[in-house]
Tab-separated table of C-alpha atoms in Angstrom:
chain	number	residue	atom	x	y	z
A	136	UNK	CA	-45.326	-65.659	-26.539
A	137	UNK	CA	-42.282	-63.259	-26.109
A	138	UNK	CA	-42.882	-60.331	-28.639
A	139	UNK	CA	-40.475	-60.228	-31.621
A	140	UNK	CA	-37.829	-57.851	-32.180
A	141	UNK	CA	-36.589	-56.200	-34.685
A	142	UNK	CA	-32.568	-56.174	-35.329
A	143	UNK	CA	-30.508	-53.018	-36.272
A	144	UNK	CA	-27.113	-53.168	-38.097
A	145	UNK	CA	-25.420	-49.876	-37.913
A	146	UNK	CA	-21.962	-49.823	-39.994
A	147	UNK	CA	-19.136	-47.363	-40.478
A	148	UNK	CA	-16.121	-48.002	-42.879
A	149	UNK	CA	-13.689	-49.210	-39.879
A	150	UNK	CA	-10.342	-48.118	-37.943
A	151	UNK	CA	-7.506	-49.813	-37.459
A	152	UNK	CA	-7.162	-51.358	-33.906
A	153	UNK	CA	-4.044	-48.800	-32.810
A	154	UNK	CA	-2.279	-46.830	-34.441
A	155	UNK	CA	0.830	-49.166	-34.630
A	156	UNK	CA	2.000	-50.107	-37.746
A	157	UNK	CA	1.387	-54.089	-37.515
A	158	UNK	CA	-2.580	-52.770	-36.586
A	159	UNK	CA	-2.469	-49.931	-39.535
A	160	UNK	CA	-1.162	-52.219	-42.180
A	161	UNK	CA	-4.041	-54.989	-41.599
A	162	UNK	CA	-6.432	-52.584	-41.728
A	163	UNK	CA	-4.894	-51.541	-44.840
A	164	UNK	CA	-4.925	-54.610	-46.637
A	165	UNK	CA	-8.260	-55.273	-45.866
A	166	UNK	CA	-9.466	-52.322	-47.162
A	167	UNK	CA	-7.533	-51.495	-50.056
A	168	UNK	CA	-8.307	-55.384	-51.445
A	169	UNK	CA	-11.780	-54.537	-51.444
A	170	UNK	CA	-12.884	-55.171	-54.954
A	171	UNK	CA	-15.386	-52.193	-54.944
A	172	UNK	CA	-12.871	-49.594	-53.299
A	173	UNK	CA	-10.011	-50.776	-55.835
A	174	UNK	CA	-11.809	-52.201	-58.817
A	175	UNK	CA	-9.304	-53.694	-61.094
A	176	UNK	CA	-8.428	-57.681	-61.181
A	177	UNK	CA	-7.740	-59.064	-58.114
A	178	UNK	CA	-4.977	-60.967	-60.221
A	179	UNK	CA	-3.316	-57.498	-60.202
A	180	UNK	CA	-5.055	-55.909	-57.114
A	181	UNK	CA	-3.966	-58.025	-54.052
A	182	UNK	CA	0.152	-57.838	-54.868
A	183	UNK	CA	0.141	-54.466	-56.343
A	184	UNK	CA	-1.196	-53.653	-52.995
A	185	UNK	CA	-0.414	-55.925	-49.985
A	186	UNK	CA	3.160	-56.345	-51.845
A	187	UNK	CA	3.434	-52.778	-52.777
A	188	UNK	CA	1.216	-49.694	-51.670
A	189	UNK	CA	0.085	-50.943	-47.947
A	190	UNK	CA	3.680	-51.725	-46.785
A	191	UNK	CA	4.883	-47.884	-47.567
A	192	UNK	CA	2.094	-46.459	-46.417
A	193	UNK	CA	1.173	-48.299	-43.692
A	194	UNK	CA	3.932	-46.410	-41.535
A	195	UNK	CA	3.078	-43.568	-43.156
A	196	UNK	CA	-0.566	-43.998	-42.383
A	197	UNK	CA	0.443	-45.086	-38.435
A	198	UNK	CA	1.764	-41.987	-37.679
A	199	UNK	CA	-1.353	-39.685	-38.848
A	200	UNK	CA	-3.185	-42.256	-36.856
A	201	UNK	CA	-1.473	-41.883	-33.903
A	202	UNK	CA	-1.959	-38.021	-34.044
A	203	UNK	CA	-6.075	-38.587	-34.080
A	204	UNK	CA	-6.237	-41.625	-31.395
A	205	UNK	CA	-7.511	-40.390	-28.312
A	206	UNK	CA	-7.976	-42.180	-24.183
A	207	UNK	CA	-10.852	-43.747	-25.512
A	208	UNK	CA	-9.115	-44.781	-29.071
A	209	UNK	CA	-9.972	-44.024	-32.483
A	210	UNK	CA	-13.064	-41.380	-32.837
A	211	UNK	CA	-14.978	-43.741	-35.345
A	212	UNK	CA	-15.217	-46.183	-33.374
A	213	UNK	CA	-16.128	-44.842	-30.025
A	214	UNK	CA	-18.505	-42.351	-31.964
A	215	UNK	CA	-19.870	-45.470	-33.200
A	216	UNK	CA	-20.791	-47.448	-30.522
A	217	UNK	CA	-21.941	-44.101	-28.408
A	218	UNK	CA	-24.379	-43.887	-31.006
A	219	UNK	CA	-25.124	-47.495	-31.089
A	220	UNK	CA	-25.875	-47.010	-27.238
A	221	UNK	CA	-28.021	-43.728	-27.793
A	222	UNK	CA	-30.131	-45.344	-31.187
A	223	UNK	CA	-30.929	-48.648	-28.660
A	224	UNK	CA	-31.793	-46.026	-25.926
A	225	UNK	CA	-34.442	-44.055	-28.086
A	226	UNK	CA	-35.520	-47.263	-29.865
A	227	UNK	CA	-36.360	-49.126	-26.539
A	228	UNK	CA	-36.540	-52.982	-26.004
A	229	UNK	CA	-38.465	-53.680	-29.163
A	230	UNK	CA	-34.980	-53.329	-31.065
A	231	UNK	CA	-31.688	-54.851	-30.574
A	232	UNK	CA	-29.161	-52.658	-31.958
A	233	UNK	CA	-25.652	-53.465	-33.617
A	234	UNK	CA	-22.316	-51.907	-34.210
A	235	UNK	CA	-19.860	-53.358	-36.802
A	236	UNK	CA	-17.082	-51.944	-39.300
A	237	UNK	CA	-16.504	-53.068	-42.813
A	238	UNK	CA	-12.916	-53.513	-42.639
A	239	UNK	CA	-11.566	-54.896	-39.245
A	240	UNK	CA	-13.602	-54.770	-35.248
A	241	UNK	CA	-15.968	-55.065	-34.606
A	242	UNK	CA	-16.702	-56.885	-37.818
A	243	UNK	CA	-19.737	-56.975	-39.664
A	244	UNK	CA	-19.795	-60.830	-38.795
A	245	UNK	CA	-19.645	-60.155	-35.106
A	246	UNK	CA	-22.261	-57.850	-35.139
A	247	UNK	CA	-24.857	-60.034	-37.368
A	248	UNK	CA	-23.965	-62.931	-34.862
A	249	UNK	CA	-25.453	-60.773	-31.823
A	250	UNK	CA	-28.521	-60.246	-34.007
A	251	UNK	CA	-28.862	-63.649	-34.622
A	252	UNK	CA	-28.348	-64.945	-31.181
A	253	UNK	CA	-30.909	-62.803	-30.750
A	254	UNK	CA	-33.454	-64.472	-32.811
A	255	UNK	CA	-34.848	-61.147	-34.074
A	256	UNK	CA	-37.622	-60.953	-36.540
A	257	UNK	CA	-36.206	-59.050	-38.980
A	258	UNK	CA	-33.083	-56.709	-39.897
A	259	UNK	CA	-32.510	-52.760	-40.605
A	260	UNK	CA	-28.887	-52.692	-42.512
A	261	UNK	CA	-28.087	-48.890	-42.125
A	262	UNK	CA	-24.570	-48.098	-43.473
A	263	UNK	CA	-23.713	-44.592	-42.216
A	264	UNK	CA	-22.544	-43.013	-45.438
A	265	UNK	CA	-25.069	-40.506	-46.502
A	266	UNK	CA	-24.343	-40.503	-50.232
A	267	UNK	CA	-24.571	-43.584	-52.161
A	268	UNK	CA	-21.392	-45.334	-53.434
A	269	UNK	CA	-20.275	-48.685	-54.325
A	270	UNK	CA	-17.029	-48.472	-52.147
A	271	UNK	CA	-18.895	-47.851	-49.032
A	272	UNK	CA	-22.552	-48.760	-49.072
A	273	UNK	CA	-22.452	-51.168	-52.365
A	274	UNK	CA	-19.277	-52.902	-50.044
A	275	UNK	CA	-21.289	-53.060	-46.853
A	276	UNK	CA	-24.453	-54.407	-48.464
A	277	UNK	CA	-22.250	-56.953	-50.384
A	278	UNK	CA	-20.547	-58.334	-47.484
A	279	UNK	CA	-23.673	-58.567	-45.219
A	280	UNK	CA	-25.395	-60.637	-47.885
A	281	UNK	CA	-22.392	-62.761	-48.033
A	282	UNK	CA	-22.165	-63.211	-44.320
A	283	UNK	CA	-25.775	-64.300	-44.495
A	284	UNK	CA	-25.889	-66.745	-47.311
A	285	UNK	CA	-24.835	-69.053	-44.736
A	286	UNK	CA	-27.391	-68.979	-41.947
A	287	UNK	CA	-30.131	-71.839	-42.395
A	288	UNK	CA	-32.345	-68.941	-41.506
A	289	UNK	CA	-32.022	-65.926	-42.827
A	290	UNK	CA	-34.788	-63.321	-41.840
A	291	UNK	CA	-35.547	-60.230	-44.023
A	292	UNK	CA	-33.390	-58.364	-44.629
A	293	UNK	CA	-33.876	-54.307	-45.408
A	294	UNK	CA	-31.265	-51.825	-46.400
A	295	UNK	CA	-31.397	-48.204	-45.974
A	296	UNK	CA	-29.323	-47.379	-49.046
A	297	UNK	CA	-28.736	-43.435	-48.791
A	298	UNK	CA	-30.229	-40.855	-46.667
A	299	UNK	CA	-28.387	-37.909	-48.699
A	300	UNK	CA	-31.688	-35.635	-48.606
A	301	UNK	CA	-32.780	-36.891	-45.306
A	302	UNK	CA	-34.459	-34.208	-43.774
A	303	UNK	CA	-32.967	-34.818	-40.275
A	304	UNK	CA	-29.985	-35.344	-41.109
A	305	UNK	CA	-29.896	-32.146	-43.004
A	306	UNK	CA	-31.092	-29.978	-40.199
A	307	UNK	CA	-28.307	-31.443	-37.469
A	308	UNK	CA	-25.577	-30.821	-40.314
A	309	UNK	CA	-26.958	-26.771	-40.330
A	310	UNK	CA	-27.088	-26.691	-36.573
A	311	UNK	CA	-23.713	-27.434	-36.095
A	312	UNK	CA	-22.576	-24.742	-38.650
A	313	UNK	CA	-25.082	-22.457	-37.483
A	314	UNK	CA	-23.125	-22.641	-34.138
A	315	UNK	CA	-19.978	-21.880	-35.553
A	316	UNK	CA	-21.334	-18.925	-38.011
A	317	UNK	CA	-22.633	-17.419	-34.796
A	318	UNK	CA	-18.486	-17.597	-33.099
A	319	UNK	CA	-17.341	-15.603	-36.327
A	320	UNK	CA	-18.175	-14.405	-39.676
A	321	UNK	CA	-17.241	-15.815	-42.658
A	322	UNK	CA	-16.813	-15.388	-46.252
A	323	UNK	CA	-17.103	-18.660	-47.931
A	324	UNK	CA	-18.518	-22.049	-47.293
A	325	UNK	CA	-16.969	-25.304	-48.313
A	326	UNK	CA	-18.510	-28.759	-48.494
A	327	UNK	CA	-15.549	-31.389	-48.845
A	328	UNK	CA	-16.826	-35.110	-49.666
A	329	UNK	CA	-14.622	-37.746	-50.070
A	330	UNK	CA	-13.717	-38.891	-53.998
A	331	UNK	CA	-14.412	-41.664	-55.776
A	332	UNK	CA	-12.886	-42.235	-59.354
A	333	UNK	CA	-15.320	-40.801	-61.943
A	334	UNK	CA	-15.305	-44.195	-63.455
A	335	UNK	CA	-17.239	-45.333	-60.531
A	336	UNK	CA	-19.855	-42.930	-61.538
A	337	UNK	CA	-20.067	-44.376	-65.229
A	338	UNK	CA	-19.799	-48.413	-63.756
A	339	UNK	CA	-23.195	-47.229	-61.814
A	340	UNK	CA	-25.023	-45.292	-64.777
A	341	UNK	CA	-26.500	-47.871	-67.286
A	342	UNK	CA	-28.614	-45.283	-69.214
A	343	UNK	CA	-25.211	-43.379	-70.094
A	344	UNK	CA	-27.144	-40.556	-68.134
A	345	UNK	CA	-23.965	-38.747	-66.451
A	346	UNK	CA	-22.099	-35.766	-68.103
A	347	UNK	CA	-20.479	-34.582	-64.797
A	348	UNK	CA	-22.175	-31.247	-65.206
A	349	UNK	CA	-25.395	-29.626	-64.755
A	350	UNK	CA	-27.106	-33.764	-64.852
A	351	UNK	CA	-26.438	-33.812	-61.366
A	352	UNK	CA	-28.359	-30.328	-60.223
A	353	UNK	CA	-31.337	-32.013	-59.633
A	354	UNK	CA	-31.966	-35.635	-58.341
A	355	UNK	CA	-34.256	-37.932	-60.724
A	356	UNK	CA	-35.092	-41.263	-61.251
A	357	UNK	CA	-31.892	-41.906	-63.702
A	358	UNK	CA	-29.295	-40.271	-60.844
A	359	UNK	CA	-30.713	-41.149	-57.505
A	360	UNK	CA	-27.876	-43.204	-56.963
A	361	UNK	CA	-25.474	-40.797	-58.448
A	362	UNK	CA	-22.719	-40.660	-55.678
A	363	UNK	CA	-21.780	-36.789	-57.179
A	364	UNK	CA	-25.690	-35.800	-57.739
A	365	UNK	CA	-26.530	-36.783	-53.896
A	366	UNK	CA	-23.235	-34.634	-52.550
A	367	UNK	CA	-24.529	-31.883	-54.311
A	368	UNK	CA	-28.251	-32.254	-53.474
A	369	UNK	CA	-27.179	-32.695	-49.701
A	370	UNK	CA	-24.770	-29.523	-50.337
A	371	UNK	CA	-28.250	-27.621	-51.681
A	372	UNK	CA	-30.021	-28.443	-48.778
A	373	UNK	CA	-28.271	-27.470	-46.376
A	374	UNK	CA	-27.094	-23.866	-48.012
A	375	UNK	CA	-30.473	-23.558	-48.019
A	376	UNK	CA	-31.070	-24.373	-44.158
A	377	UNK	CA	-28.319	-21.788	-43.833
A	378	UNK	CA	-29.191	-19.145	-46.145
A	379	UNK	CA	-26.608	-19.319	-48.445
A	380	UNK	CA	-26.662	-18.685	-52.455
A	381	UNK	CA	-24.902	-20.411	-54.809
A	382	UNK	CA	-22.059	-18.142	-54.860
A	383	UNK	CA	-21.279	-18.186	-51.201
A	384	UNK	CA	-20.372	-22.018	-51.331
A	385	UNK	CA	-18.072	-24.524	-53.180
A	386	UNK	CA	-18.814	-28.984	-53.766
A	387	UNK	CA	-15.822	-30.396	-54.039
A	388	UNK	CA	-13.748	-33.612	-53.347
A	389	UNK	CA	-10.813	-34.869	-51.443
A	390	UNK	CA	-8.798	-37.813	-50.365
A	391	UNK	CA	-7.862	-38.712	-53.965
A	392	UNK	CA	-5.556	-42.351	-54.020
A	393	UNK	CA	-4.180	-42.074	-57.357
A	394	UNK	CA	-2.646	-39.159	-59.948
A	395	UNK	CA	-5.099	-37.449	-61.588
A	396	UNK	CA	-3.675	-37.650	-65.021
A	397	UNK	CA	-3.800	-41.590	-64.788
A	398	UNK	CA	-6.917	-42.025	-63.077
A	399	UNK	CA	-9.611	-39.002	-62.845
A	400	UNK	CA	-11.571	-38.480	-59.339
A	401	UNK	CA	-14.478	-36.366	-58.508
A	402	UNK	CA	-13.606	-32.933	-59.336
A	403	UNK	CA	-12.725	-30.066	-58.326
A	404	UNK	CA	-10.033	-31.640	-56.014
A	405	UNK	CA	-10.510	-29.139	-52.404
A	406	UNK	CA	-7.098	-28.715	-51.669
A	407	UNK	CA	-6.782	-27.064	-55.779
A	408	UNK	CA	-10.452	-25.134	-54.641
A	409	UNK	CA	-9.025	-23.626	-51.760
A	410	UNK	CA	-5.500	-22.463	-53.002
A	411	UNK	CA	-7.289	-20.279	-55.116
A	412	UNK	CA	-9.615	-18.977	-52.650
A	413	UNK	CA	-7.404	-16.417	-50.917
A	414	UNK	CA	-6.902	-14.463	-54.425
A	415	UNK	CA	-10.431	-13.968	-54.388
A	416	UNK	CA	-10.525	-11.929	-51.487
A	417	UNK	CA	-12.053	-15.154	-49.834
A	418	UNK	CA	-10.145	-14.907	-46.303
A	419	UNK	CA	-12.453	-16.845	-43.952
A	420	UNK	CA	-13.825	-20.080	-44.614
A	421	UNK	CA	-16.327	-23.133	-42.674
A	422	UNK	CA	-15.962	-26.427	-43.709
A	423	UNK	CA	-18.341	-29.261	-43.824
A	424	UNK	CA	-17.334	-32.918	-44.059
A	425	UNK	CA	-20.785	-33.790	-44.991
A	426	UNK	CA	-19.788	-37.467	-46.688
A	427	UNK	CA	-19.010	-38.355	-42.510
A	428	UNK	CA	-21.067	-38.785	-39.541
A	429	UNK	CA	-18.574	-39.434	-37.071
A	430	UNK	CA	-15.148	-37.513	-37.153
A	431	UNK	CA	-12.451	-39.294	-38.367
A	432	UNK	CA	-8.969	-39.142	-40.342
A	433	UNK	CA	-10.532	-37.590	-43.243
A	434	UNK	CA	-12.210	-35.133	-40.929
A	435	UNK	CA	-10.058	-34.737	-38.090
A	436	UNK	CA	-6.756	-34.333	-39.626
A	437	UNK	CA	-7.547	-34.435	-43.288
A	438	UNK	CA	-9.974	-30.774	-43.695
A	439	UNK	CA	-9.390	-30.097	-39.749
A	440	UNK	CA	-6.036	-29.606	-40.034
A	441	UNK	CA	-4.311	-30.357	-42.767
A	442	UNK	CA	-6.485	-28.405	-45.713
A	443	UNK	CA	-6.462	-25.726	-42.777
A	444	UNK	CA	-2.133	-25.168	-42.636
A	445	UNK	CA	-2.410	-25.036	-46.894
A	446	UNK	CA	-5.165	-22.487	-46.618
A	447	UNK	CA	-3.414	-20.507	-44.448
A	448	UNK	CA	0.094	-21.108	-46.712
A	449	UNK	CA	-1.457	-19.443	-49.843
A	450	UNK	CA	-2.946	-16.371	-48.175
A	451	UNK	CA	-5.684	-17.785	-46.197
A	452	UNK	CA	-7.168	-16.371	-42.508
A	453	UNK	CA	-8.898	-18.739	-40.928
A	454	UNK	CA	-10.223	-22.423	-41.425
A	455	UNK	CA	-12.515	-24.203	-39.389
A	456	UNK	CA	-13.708	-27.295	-39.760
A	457	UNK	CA	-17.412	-27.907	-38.497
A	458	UNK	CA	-17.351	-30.927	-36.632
A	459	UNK	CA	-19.818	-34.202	-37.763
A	460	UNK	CA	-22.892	-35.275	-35.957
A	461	UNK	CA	-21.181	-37.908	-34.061
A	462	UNK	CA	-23.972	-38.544	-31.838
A	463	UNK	CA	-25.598	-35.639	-30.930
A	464	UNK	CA	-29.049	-35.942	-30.200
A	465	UNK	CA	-30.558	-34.476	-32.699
A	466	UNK	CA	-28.853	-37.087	-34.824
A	467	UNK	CA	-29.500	-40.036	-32.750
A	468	UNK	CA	-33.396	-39.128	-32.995
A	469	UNK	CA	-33.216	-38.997	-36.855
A	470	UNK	CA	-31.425	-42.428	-36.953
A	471	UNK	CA	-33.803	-43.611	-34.667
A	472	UNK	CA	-36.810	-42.221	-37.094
A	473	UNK	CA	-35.058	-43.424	-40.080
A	474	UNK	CA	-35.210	-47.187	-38.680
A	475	UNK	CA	-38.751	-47.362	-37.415
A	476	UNK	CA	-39.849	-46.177	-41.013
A	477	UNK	CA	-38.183	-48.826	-42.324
């Protein structure tokens, strides 16, 4: 009998196909309809935004996209699969390893139908955002189990839901600012996660547990899945790999949709943190995008370059941006532990 193997799903948020405006605008309205990214009645969602917000920004969008592609295409999705390649590499033969995006190729589908063919035993879901949320993990999850509802067999089925504290993960994160701490010296340290309204917080705290304060300075039973306690529990842990105290390093968010006034996001906002950083005497900074594993828009151009020409605007000496794990093989081996323990 031929020995059973066990399937691997690994999943990033997605990338449009090019960075054309017909390609950017799909991948727009796919994501931006998601019900868990913009969580207000689809009644009102779909043509505020596919009638509205995706056809102005979509050209908008194209043209930041077509600053990041690269010869071998967007970064998320080659950094995907070279990690998909890497993970089946260190896993060996008794694993058959996936790649798929949430929003656009390769889908989610497409990569669940390569399991299947397959026939593996079982399935290891592993979304690759670190901190829990319901617009990226929850939206993953839900869309795998609704892909599956339809198979006449469906095998089980695990999730790894966050790996925020991950102790591998951690150390590759401090490696690759360890290497750029030892180019230059700097004054300040900035982790930059991506936002999420603060109302996504409350939807995901039944015990009316969150304050947005000091609740989220430890992790406990009532905030494990607290999307702002795990950014600042991974932020901890890896100012501690580095050395750093509390006053050498700032949390904050970016990559806010709407105006803060209507609709409150994660705070503080980085591009208000680091304004006021140069008035401080604070002249030198490192960035960490640790909310990515791959580098991306919000990496690449977002904190790469375009926090780094507004730092440098208001008084600011030098930026850099550390860049994510990609697939480095340090990562690669902590995926690969991360699955077998499941």
């Amino acid at each position: 009998m031929t020995a059973r193997r066990i399937g691997v799903l690994l999943v990033n948020l997605g990338t449009p196909d090019s960075p054309n405006t017909p390609d950017v605008r799909r991948y727009l309205n796919e994501f931006l309809t998601d019900g868990r990214v913009v969580d207000m009645p689809a009644a009102i969602r779909y043509p505020l935004f596919q009638g509205l917000v995706v056809p102005l920004r979509a050209p908008k969008s194209a043209k930041i996209y077509k600053e990041l592609w690269t010869e071998r295409g967007s970064p998320l999705l080659f950094h995907g699969l070279d990690l998909q390649k890497k993970v089946q590499e260190e896993l060996g033969e008794g694993y058959v390893v996936a790649f798929g995006m949430r929003y656009q190729n390769p889908s989610i589908a497409s990569a669940l139908k390569e399991l299947q063919d397959a026939a593996v035993e079982r399935i290891v879901v592993l979304p690759l955002f670190p901190q829990y949320a319901s617009a990226s993990t929850g939206s993953v999850q839900e869309k795998v189990m609704d892909i599956v509802k339809d198979w006449w067999i469906v095998p089980s089925i695990s999730f790894i839901s966050q790996f925020a504290t991950e102790p591998g993960f951690i150390a590759t994160i401090a490696a690759r600012g360890r290497a750029e701490m030892k180019k230059q010296h700097y004054d300040h340290v900035v982790f930059s996660y991506h936002g999420i309204p603060e109302r996504h917080i409350k939807k995901g705290d039944p015990t009316n547990y969150c304050r947005f304060g000091s609740c989220c300075d430890t992790l406990t039973d009532q905030n494990q899945y607290c999307y702002r306690a795990q950014c600042f529990a991974t932020s901890r842990l890896v100012a501690a790999e580095l050395g750093l105290s509390p006053e050498q390093y700032t949390v904050c968010f970016q990559s806010r949709l709407q105006s803060r006034l209507r609709d409150p996001w994660l705070q503080p906002y980085t591009d208000d943190a680091l304004k006021k950083m140069p008035a401080k005497g604070i002249k030198n900074v490192l960035a960490f995008s640790p909310a990515f594993v791959a580098d991306c828009l919000e990496t690449t151009i977002e904190v790469g370059e375009e926090f780094k020409e507004l730092f440098e605007e208001t008084g600011g000496g030098h930026w850099q941006l550390v860049p994510s794990l990609n697939s480095e093989p340090q990562w690669v081996d902590t995926v690969a532990d991360m699955i077998r323990r499941n």
